CSV table of C-alpha atoms in Angstrom, one decimal:
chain,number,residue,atom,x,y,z
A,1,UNK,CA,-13.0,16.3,6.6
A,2,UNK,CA,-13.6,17.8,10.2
A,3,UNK,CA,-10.8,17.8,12.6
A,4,UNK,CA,-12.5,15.0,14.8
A,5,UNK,CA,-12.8,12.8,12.1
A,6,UNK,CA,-9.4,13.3,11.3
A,7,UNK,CA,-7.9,12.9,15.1
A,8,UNK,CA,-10.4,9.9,15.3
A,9,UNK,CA,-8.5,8.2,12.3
A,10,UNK,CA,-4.8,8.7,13.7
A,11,UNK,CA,-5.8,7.1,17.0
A,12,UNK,CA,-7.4,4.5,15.2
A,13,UNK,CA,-4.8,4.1,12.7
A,14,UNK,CA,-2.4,4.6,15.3
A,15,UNK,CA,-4.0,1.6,17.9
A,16,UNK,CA,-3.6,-0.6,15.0
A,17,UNK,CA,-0.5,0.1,14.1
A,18,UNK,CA,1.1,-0.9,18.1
A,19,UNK,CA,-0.9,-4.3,17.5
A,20,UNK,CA,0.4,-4.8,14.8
A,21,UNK,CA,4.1,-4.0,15.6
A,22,UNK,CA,4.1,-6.2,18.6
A,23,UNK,CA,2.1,-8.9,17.4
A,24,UNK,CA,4.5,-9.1,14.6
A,25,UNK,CA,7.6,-8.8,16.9
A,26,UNK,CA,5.9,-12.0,18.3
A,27,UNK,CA,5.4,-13.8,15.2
A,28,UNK,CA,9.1,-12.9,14.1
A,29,UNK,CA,10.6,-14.2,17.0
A,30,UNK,CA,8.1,-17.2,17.0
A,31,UNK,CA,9.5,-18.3,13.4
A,32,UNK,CA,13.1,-17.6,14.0
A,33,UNK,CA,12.6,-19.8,17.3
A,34,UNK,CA,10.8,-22.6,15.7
A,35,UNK,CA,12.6,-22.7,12.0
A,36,UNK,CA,16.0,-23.0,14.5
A,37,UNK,CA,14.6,-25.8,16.3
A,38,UNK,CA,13.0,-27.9,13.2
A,39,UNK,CA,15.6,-27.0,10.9
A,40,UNK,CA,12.9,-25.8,8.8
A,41,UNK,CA,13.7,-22.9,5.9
A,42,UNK,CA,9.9,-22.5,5.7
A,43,UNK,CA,9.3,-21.3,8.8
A,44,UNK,CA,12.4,-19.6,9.2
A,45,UNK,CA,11.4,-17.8,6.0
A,46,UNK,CA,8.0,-16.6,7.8
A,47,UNK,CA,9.6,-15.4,10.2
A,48,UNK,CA,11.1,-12.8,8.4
A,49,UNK,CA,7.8,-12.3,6.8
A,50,UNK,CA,7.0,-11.1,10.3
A,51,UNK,CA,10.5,-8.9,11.2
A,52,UNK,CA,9.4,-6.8,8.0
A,53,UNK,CA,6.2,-6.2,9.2
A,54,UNK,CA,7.2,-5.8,12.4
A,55,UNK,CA,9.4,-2.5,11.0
A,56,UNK,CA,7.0,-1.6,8.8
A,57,UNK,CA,4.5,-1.1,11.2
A,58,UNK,CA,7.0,0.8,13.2
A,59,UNK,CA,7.5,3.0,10.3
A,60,UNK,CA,3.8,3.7,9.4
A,61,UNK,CA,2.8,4.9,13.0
A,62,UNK,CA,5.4,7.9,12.6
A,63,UNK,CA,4.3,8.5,9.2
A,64,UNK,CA,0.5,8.0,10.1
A,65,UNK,CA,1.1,11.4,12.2
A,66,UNK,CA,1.8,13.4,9.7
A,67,UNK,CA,-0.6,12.6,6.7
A,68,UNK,CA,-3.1,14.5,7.1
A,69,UNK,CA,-0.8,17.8,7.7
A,70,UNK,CA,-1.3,20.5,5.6
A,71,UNK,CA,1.2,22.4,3.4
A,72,UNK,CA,4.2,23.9,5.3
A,73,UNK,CA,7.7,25.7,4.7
A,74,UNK,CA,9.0,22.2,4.3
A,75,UNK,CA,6.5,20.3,2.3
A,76,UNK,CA,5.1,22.8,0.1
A,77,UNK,CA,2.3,20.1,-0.9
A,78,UNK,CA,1.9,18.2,2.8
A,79,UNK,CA,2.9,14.8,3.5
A,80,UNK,CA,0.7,12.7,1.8
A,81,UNK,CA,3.3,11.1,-0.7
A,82,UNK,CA,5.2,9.4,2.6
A,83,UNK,CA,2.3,7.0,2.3
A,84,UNK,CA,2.7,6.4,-1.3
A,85,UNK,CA,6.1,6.1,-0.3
A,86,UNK,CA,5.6,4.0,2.2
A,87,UNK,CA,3.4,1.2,0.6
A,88,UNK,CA,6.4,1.2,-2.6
A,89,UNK,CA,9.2,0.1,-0.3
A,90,UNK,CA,7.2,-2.0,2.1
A,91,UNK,CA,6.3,-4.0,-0.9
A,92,UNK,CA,10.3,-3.2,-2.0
A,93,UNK,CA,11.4,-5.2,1.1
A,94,UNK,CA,9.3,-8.3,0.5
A,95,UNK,CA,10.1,-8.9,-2.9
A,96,UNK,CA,13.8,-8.3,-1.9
A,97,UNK,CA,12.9,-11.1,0.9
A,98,UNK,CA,11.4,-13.1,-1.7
A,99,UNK,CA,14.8,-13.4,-3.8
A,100,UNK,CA,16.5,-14.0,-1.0
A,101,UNK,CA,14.0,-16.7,-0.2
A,102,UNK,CA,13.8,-18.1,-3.5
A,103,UNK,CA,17.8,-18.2,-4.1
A,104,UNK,CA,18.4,-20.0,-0.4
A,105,UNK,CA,16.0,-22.8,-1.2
A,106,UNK,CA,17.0,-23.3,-4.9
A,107,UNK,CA,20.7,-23.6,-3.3
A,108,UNK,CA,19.8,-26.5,-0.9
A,109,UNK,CA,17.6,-28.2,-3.4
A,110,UNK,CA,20.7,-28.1,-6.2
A,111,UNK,CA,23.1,-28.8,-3.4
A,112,UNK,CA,20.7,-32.1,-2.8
A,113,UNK,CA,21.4,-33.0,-6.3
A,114,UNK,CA,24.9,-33.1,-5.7
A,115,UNK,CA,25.0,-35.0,-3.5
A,116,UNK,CA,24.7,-33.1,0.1
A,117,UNK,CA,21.8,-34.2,2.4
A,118,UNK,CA,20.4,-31.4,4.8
A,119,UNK,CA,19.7,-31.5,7.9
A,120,UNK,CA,16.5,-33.7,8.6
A,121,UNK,CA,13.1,-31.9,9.8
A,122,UNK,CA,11.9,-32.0,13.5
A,123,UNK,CA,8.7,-31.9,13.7
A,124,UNK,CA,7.7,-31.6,17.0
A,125,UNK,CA,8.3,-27.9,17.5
A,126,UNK,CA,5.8,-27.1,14.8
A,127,UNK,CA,2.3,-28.2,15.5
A,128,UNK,CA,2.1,-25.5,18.3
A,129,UNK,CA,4.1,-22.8,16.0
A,130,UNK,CA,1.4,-23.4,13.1
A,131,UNK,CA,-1.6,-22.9,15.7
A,132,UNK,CA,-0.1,-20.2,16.9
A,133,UNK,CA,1.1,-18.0,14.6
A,134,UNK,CA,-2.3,-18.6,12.2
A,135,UNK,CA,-4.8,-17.1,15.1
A,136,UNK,CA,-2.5,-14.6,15.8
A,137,UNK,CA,-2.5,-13.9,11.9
A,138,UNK,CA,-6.3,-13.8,12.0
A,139,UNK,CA,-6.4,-11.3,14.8
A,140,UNK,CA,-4.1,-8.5,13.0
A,141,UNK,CA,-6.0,-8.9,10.2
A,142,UNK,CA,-9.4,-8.5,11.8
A,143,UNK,CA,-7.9,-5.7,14.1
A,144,UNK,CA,-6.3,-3.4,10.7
A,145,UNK,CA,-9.7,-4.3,8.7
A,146,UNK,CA,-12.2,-3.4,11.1
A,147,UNK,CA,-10.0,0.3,11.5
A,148,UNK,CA,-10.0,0.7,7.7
A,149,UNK,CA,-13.6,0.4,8.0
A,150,UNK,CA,-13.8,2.6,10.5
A,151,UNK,CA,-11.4,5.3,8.9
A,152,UNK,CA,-13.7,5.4,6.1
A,153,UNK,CA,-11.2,3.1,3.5
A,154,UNK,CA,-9.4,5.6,3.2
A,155,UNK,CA,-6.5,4.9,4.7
A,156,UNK,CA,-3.7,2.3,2.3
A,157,UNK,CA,-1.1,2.1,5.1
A,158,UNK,CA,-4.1,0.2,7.2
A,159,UNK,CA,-5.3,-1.8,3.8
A,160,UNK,CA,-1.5,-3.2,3.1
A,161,UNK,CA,-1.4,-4.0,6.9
A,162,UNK,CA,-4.7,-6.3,6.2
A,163,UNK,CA,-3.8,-7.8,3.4
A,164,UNK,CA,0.1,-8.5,4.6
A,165,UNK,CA,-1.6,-10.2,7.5
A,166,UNK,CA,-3.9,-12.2,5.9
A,167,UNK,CA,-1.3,-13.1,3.0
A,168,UNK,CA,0.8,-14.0,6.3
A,169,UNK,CA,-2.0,-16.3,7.5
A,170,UNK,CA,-2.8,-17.5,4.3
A,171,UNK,CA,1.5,-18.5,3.9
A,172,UNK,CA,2.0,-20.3,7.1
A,173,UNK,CA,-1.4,-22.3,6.7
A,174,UNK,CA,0.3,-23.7,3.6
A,175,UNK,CA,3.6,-24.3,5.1
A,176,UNK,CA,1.9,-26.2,8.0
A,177,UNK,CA,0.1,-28.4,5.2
A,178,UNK,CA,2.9,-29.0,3.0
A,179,UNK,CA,5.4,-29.8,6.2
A,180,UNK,CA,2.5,-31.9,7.4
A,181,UNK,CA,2.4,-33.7,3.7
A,182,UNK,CA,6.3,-34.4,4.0
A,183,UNK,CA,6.0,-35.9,7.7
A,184,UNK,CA,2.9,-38.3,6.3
A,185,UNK,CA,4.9,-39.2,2.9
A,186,UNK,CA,8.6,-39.7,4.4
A,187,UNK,CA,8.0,-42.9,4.4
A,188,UNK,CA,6.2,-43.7,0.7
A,189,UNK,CA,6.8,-43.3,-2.8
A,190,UNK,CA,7.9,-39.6,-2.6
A,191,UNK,CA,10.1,-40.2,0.5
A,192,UNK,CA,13.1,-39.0,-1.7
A,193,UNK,CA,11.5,-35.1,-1.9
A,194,UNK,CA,11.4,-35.3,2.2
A,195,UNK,CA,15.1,-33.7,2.3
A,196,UNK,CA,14.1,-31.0,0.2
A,197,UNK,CA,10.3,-30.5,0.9
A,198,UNK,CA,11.3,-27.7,3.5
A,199,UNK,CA,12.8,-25.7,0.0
A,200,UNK,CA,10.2,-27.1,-2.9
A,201,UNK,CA,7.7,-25.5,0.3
A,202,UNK,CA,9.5,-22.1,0.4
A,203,UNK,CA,9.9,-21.8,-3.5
A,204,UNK,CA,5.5,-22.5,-3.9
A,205,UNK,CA,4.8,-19.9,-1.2
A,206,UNK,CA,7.1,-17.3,-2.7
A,207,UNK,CA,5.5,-18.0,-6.0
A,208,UNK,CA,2.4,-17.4,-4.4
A,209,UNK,CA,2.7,-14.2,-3.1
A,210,UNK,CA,5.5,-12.4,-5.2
A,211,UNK,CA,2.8,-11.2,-7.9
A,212,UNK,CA,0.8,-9.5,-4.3
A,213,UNK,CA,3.7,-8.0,-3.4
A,214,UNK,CA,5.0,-6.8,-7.4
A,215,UNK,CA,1.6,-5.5,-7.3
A,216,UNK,CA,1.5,-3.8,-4.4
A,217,UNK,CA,5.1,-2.0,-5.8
A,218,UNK,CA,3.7,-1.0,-8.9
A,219,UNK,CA,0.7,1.0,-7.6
A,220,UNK,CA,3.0,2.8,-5.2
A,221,UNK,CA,4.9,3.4,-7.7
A,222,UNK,CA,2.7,4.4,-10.1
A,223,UNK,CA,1.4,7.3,-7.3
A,224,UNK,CA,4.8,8.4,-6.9
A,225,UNK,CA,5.4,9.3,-10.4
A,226,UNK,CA,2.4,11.1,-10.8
A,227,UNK,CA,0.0,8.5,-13.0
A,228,UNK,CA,-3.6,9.6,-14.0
A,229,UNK,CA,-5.9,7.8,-11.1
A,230,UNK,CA,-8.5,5.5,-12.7
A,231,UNK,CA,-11.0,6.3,-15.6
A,232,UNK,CA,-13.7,5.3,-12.4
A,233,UNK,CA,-12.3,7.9,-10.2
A,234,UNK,CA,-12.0,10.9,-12.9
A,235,UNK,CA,-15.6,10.3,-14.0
A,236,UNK,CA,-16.9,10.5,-10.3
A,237,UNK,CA,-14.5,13.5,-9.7
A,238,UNK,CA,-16.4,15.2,-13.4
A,239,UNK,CA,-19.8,14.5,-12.0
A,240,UNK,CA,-19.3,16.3,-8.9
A,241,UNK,CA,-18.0,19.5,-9.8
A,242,UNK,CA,-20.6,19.3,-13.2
A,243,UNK,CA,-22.8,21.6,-10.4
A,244,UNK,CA,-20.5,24.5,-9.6
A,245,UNK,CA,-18.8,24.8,-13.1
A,246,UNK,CA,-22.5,24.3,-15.6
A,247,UNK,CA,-23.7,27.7,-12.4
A,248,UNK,CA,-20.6,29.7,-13.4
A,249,UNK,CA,-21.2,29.4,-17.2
A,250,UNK,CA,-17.6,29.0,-18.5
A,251,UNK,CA,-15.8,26.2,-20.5
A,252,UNK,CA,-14.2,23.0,-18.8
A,253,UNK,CA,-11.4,22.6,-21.0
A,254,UNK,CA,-9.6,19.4,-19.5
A,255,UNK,CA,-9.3,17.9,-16.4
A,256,UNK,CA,-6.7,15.5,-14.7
A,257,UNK,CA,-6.6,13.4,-11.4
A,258,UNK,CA,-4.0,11.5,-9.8
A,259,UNK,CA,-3.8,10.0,-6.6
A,260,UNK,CA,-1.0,10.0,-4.1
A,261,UNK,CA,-1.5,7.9,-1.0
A,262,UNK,CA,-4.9,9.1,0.2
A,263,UNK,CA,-5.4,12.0,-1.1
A,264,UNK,CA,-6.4,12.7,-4.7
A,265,UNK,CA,-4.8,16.0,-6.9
A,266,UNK,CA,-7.8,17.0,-8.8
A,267,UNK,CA,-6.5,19.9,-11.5
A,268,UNK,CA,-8.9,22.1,-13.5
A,269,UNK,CA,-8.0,23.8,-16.8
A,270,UNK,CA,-10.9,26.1,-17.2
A,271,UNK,CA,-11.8,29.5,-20.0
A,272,UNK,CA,-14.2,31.7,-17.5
A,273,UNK,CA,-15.5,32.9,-21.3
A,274,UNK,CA,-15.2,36.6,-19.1
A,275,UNK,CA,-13.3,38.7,-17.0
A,276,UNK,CA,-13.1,37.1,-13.6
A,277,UNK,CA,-11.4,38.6,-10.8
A,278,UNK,CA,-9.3,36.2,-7.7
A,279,UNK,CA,-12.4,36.6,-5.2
A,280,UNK,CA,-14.1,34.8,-8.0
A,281,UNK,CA,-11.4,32.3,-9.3
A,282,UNK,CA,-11.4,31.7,-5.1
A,283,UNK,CA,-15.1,30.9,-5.2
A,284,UNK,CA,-15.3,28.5,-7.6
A,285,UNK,CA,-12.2,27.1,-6.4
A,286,UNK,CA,-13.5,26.3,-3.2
A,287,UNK,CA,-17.2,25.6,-4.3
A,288,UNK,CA,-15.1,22.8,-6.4
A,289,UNK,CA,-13.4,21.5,-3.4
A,290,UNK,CA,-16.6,20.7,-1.7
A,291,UNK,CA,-18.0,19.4,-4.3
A,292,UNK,CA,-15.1,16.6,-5.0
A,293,UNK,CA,-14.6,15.7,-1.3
A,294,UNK,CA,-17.8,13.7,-0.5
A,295,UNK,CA,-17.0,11.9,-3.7
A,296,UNK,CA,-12.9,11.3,-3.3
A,297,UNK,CA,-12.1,12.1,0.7
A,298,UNK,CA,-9.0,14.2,0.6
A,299,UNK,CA,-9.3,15.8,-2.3
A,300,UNK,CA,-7.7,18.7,-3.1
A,301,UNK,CA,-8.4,21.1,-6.5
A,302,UNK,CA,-6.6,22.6,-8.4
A,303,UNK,CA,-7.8,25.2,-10.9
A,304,UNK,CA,-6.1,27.2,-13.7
A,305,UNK,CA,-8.1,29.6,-15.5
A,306,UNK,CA,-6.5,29.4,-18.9
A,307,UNK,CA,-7.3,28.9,-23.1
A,308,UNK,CA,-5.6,25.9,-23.4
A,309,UNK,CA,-6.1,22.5,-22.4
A,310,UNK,CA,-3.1,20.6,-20.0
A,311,UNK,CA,0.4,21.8,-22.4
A,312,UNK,CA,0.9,24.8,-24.1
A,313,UNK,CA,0.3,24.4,-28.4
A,314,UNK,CA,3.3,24.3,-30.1
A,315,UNK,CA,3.4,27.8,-31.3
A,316,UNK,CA,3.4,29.2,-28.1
A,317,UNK,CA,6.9,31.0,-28.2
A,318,UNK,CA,5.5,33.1,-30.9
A,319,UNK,CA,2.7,33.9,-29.4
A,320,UNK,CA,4.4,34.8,-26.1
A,321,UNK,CA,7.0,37.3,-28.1
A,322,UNK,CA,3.6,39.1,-29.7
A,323,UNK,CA,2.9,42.6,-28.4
A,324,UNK,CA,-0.6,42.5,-26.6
């Protein structure tokens, strides 16, 4: 990747990230607002949605600055986990939001049942909060898609930031219908769910999105502690360097690749089948390299020139106490 193309996706990334920081300072402060005035937990609860993503995106611009670093004293292999990192506890903090969620509306609804009423819903501040909040939803998300387009898809701090928007679109369009059920049925058949509609509301949405979020967790995760990247990826990553290794005539022994925010670890084992001095172990490293990048952007390789595939055979202690 040239150095233009990489300065051209921090100020992209990094444009997206201030719209998104503010616009979700706006949104936060909207839904505390509003859930205070309607004594609604719903919105209350989306406006948290919005504080974390407000300090996430404040987070990923500093980190976005970093990424595409190279090795240094301190980070012997760059800086490309922080946005592995990043992704596993953004998605950390909404699930933790979630319980909290979940446990405050189970609360009111089992305090109902006992015999304590809440507070009764107002519903006038919360026509214009809905309207509101849901086009500025659809903004952030067309803003963070349209740079992870632009970056190439490469970048996962600007995919989570699309998805959290739209998922944050998606959640206060159904709190603005199911508030706008309870206001239509208050007086009907189901008028005894109106004091805890505001909590049955909360509880659907965080069922909705919890298994995004778990998800979202587990694939950091998953980069963090170094799992193989996807049968799809390693077969690309064997086709493109196929070339360089069938022109230097050896043995490809194994291969493994695993990817850690957006960059992929690509690691050769390989048996030259001859003497082979560094210039040349350099050369085919590098004529490796190229051949990967097109196919994974940000990949890096890796190669060993050994006899043995990934782990050592068993006997190996022997063999390493045997004169030569």
């Amino acid at each position: 990747m040239t150095s233009a193309a990489i300065q051209d996706t921090r100020t992209r990334e990094a444009r997206s990230l201030t719209i998104a920081m503010w616009g979700n300072l706006f949104m936060a402060a909207a839904g505390l607002l509003a859930g205070f005035l309607s004594n609604s937990g719903a919105i209350m609860v989306d406006g948290l949605f919005s504080m974390i993503g407000f300090l996430s995106a404040l987070l990923a611009r500093r980190i976005s600055r970093k990424l595409d670093a190279g090795p240094d004293r301190l980070r012997p292999y760059g800086y490309a986990a922080d946005e592995a990192i990043f992704v596993t506890f953004r998605s950390l903090s909404l699930l933790g939001l979630v319980l909290f969620a979940v446990t405050a509306a189970a609360k009111n609804i089992f305090d109902y049942m006992t015999g304590s009423v809440p507070e009764p819903l107002i519903f006038g501040p919360m026509i214009g909060y809905f309207s509101l909040i849901g086009a500025t939803c659809f903004a952030l998300w067309a803003t963070h898609y349209r740079a992870w387009l632009k970056t190439g898809r490469k970048s996962d701090i600007l995919q989570l930031e699309a998805r959290a928007a739209a998922f944050d679109g998606l959640i206060t369009a159904a709190a603005g219908m199911g508030l706008g059920l309870i206001y239509l049925l208050r007086d009907g058949p189901l008028g005894g769910l109106a004091p805890i509609g505001d909590s049955l509301i909360v509880l659907l949405l965080c069922l909705t999105v919890v298994g995004q979020y778990y998800g979202g967790f587990r694939a950091g995760l998953s980069e963090l502690a170094g799992v193989t990247a996807s049968p799809e990826r390693i077969a690309r990553a064997r086709r493109a360097m196929r070339p360089a290794l069938v022109a230097d005539g050896g043995k490809l022994l194994d291969m493994s690749v695993m990817k850690l925010g957006r960059s992929f670890q690509v690691t050769v084992y390989y048996d030259p089948g001859r003497p082979i001095t560094a210039e040349q172990i350099d050369t085919l490293n590098l004529r490796l390299q190229h051949g990967v990048q097109p196919t994974l952007p940000g990949g890096e390789v890796l190669l060993f020139i050994t006899r043995y595939p990934r782990r050592w055979p068993g006997n190996m202690p022997a063999l390493a106490g045997t004169p030569g």
